Coordinates of C-alpha atoms in Angstrom, one line a residue:
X1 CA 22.2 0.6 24.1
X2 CA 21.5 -2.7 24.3
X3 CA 17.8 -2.7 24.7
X4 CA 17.5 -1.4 21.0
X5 CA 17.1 -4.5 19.1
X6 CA 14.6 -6.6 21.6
X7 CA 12.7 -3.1 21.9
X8 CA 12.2 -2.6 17.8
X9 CA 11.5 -6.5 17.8
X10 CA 8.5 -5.7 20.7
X11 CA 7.7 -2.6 18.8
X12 CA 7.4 -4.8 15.4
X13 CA 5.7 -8.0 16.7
X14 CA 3.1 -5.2 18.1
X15 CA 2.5 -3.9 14.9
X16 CA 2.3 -6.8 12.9
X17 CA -0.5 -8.2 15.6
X18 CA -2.2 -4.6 14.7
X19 CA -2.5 -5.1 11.2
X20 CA -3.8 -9.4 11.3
X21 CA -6.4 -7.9 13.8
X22 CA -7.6 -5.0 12.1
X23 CA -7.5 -7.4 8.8
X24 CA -8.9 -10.1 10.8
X25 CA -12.0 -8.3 12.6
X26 CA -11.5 -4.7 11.9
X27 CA -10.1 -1.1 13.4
X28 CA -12.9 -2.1 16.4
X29 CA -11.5 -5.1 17.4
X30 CA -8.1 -3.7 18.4
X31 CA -7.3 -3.4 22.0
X32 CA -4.3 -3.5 24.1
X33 CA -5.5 -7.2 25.2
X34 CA -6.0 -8.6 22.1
X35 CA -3.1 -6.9 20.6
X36 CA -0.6 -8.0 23.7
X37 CA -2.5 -11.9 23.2
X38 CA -1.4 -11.9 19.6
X39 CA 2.1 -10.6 19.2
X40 CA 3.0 -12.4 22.8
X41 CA 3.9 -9.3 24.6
X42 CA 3.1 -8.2 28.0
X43 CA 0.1 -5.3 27.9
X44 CA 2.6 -3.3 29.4
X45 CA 5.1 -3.5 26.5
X46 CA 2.0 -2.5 23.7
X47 CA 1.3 1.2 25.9
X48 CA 5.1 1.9 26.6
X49 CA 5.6 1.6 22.6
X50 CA 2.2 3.2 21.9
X51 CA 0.6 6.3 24.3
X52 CA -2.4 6.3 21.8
X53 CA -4.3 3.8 19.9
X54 CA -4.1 6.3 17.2
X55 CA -0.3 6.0 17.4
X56 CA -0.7 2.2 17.1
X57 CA -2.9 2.7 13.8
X58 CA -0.8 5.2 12.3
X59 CA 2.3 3.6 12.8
X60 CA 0.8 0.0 11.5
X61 CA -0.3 1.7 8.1
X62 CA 3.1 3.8 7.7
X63 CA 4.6 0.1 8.1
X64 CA 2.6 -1.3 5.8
X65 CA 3.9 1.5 3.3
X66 CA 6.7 1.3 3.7
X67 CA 7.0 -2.2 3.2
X68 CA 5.0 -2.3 0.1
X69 CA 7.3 0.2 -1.2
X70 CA 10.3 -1.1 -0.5
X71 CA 9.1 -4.2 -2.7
X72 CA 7.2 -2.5 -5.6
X73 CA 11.2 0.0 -5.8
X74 CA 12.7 -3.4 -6.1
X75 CA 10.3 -4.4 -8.9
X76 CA 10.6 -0.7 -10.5
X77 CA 14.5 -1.2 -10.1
X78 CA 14.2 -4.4 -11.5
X79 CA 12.3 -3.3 -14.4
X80 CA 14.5 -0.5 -15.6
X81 CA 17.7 -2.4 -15.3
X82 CA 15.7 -4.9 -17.6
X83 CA 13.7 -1.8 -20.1
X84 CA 10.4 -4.0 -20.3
X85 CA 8.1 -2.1 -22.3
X86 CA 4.1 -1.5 -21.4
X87 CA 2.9 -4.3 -22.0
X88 CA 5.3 -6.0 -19.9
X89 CA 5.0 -3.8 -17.0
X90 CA 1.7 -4.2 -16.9
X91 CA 1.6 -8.3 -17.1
X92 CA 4.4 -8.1 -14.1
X93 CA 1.6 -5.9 -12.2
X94 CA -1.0 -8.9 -12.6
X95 CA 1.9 -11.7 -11.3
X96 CA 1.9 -8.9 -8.6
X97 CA -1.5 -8.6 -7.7
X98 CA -1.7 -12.3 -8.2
X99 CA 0.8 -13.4 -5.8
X100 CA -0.8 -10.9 -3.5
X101 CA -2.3 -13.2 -1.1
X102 CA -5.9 -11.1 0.0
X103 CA -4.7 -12.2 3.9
X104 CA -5.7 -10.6 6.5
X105 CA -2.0 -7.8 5.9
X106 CA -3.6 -6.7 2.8
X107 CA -6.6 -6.7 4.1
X108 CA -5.5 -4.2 7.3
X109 CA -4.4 -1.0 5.3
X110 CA -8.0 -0.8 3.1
X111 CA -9.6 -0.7 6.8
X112 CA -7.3 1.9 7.8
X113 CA -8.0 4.4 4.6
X114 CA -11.6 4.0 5.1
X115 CA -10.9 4.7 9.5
X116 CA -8.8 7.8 8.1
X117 CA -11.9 9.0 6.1
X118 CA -13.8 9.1 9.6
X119 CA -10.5 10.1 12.3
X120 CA -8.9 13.3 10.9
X121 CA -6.0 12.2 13.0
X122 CA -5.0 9.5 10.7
X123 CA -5.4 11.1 7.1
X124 CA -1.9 13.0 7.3
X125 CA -0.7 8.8 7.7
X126 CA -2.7 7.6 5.2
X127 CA -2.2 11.2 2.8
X128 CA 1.9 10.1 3.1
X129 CA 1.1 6.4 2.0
X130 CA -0.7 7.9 -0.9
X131 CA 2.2 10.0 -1.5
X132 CA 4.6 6.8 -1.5
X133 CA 2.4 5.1 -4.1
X134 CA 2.4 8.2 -6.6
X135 CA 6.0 9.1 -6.2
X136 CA 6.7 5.0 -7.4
X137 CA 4.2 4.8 -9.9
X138 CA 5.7 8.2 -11.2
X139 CA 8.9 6.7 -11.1
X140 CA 7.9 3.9 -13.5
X141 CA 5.7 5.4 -15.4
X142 CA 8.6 7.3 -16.5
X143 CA 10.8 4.8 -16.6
X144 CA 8.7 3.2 -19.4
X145 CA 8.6 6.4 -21.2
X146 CA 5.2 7.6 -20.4
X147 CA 4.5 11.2 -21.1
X148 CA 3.1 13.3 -18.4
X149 CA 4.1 10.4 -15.6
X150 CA 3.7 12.6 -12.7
X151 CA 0.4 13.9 -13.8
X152 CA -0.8 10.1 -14.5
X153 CA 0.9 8.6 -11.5
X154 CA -2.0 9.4 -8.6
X155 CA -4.9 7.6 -11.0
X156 CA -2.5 5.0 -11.9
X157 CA -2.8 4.3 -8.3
X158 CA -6.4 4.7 -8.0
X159 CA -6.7 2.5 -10.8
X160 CA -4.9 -0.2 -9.1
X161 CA -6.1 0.2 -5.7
X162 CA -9.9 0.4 -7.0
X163 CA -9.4 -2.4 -8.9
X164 CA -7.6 -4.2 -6.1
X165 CA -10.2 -3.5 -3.5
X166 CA -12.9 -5.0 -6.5
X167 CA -10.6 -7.9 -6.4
X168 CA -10.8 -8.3 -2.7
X169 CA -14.5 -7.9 -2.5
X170 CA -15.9 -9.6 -5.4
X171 CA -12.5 -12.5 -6.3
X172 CA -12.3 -11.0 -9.8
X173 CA -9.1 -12.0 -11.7
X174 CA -5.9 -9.9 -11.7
X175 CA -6.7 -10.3 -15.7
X176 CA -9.0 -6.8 -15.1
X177 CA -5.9 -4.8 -13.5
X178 CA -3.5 -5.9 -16.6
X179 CA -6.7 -5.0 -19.3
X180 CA -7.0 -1.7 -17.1
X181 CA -3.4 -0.4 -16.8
X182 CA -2.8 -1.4 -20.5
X183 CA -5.9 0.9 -21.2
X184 CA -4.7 3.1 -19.4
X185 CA -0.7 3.5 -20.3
X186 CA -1.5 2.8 -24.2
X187 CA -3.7 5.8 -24.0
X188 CA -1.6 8.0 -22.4
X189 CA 1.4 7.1 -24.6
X190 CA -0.4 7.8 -27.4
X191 CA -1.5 11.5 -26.9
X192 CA 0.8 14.5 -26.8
X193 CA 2.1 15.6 -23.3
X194 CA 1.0 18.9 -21.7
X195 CA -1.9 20.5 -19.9
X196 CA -5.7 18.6 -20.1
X197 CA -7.0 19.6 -23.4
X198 CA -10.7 19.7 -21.2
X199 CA -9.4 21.4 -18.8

């Protein structure tokens, strides 16, 4: 087969066009032209990779994912081979978020959760990026011995990606996700694990 590798290069470069344009000017602004102009394919090559443009969007945020994860399970590898505790954990997530360059990449998926909320067809996609984020923060969560971690894990995430989007929108420091996750951690730490006392 060997067409694989300069296919999955054509079928990347077409994706990575997707997300600068959508993080650029928006879901609206991607078309087969623009998308072809920018990752220097023929228009041809973006509709044998992609029937649909909700294929192309899907498979753009599911990249972006999957990317992301890959590097935050390096950092969550990285911090239980090293047992940092809390406070730690949550300084390394502001050098994150602070060497998170707000480009037009980061940009791209926060347009595609708020395109999911209004095209059914792309919450499953954006319900399985969700998914990727809780299962990580779960994962170090526990690793710094946080009780309840899976219950905590999906507003750990909310936490950061509210804040994050506040970040993008108004340039506030990555100072307010450390203050936050601190808050947050600390307080779970210190009460007992089990069911919501309210609820």
């Amino acid at each position: 087969m060997p067409n694989a590798a300069p296919s999955a290069s054509t079928r990347q470069r077409i994706i990575t066009a997707v997300l600068q344009i959508i993080g650029e000017d928006g879901v609206a602004a991607v078309t087969n032209r623009r998308i072809a102009k920018e990752a220097g394919v023929s228009l041809g090559s973006v509709t044998y990779h992609f029937e649909t443009q909700h294929d192309l969007l899907r498979e753009s945020l599911l990249h972006f994912v999957r990317e992301e994860a890959r590097h935050f399970t390096e950092l969550a590898d990285q911090c239980q081979t090293e047992g940092i505790d809390v406070e730690d954990a949550a300084s390394l997530a502001g050098q994150v978020a602070c060497g998170t360059a707000l480009d037009s990449a980061h940009l791209a998926p926060f347009e595609l959760y708020l395109h999911a909320g209004r095209d059914e067809r792309l919450r499953e996609a954006a319900a399985e990026a969700f998914r990727a984020y809780d299962r990580l923060a779960a994962r170090i969560l526990t690793a710094l011995g946080v009780p309840d971690a899976e219950r905590l894990a999906a507003t750990t995430v909310a936490l950061v990606m509210g804040l994050q989007l506040r970040r993008l929108a108004t340039g506030s420091p990555a100072d307010d996700l450390v203050d936050a996750l601190l808050l947050l951690t600390r307080g779970a730490v210190g009460r007992p694990a089990g069911p919501d006392p309210l609820g």
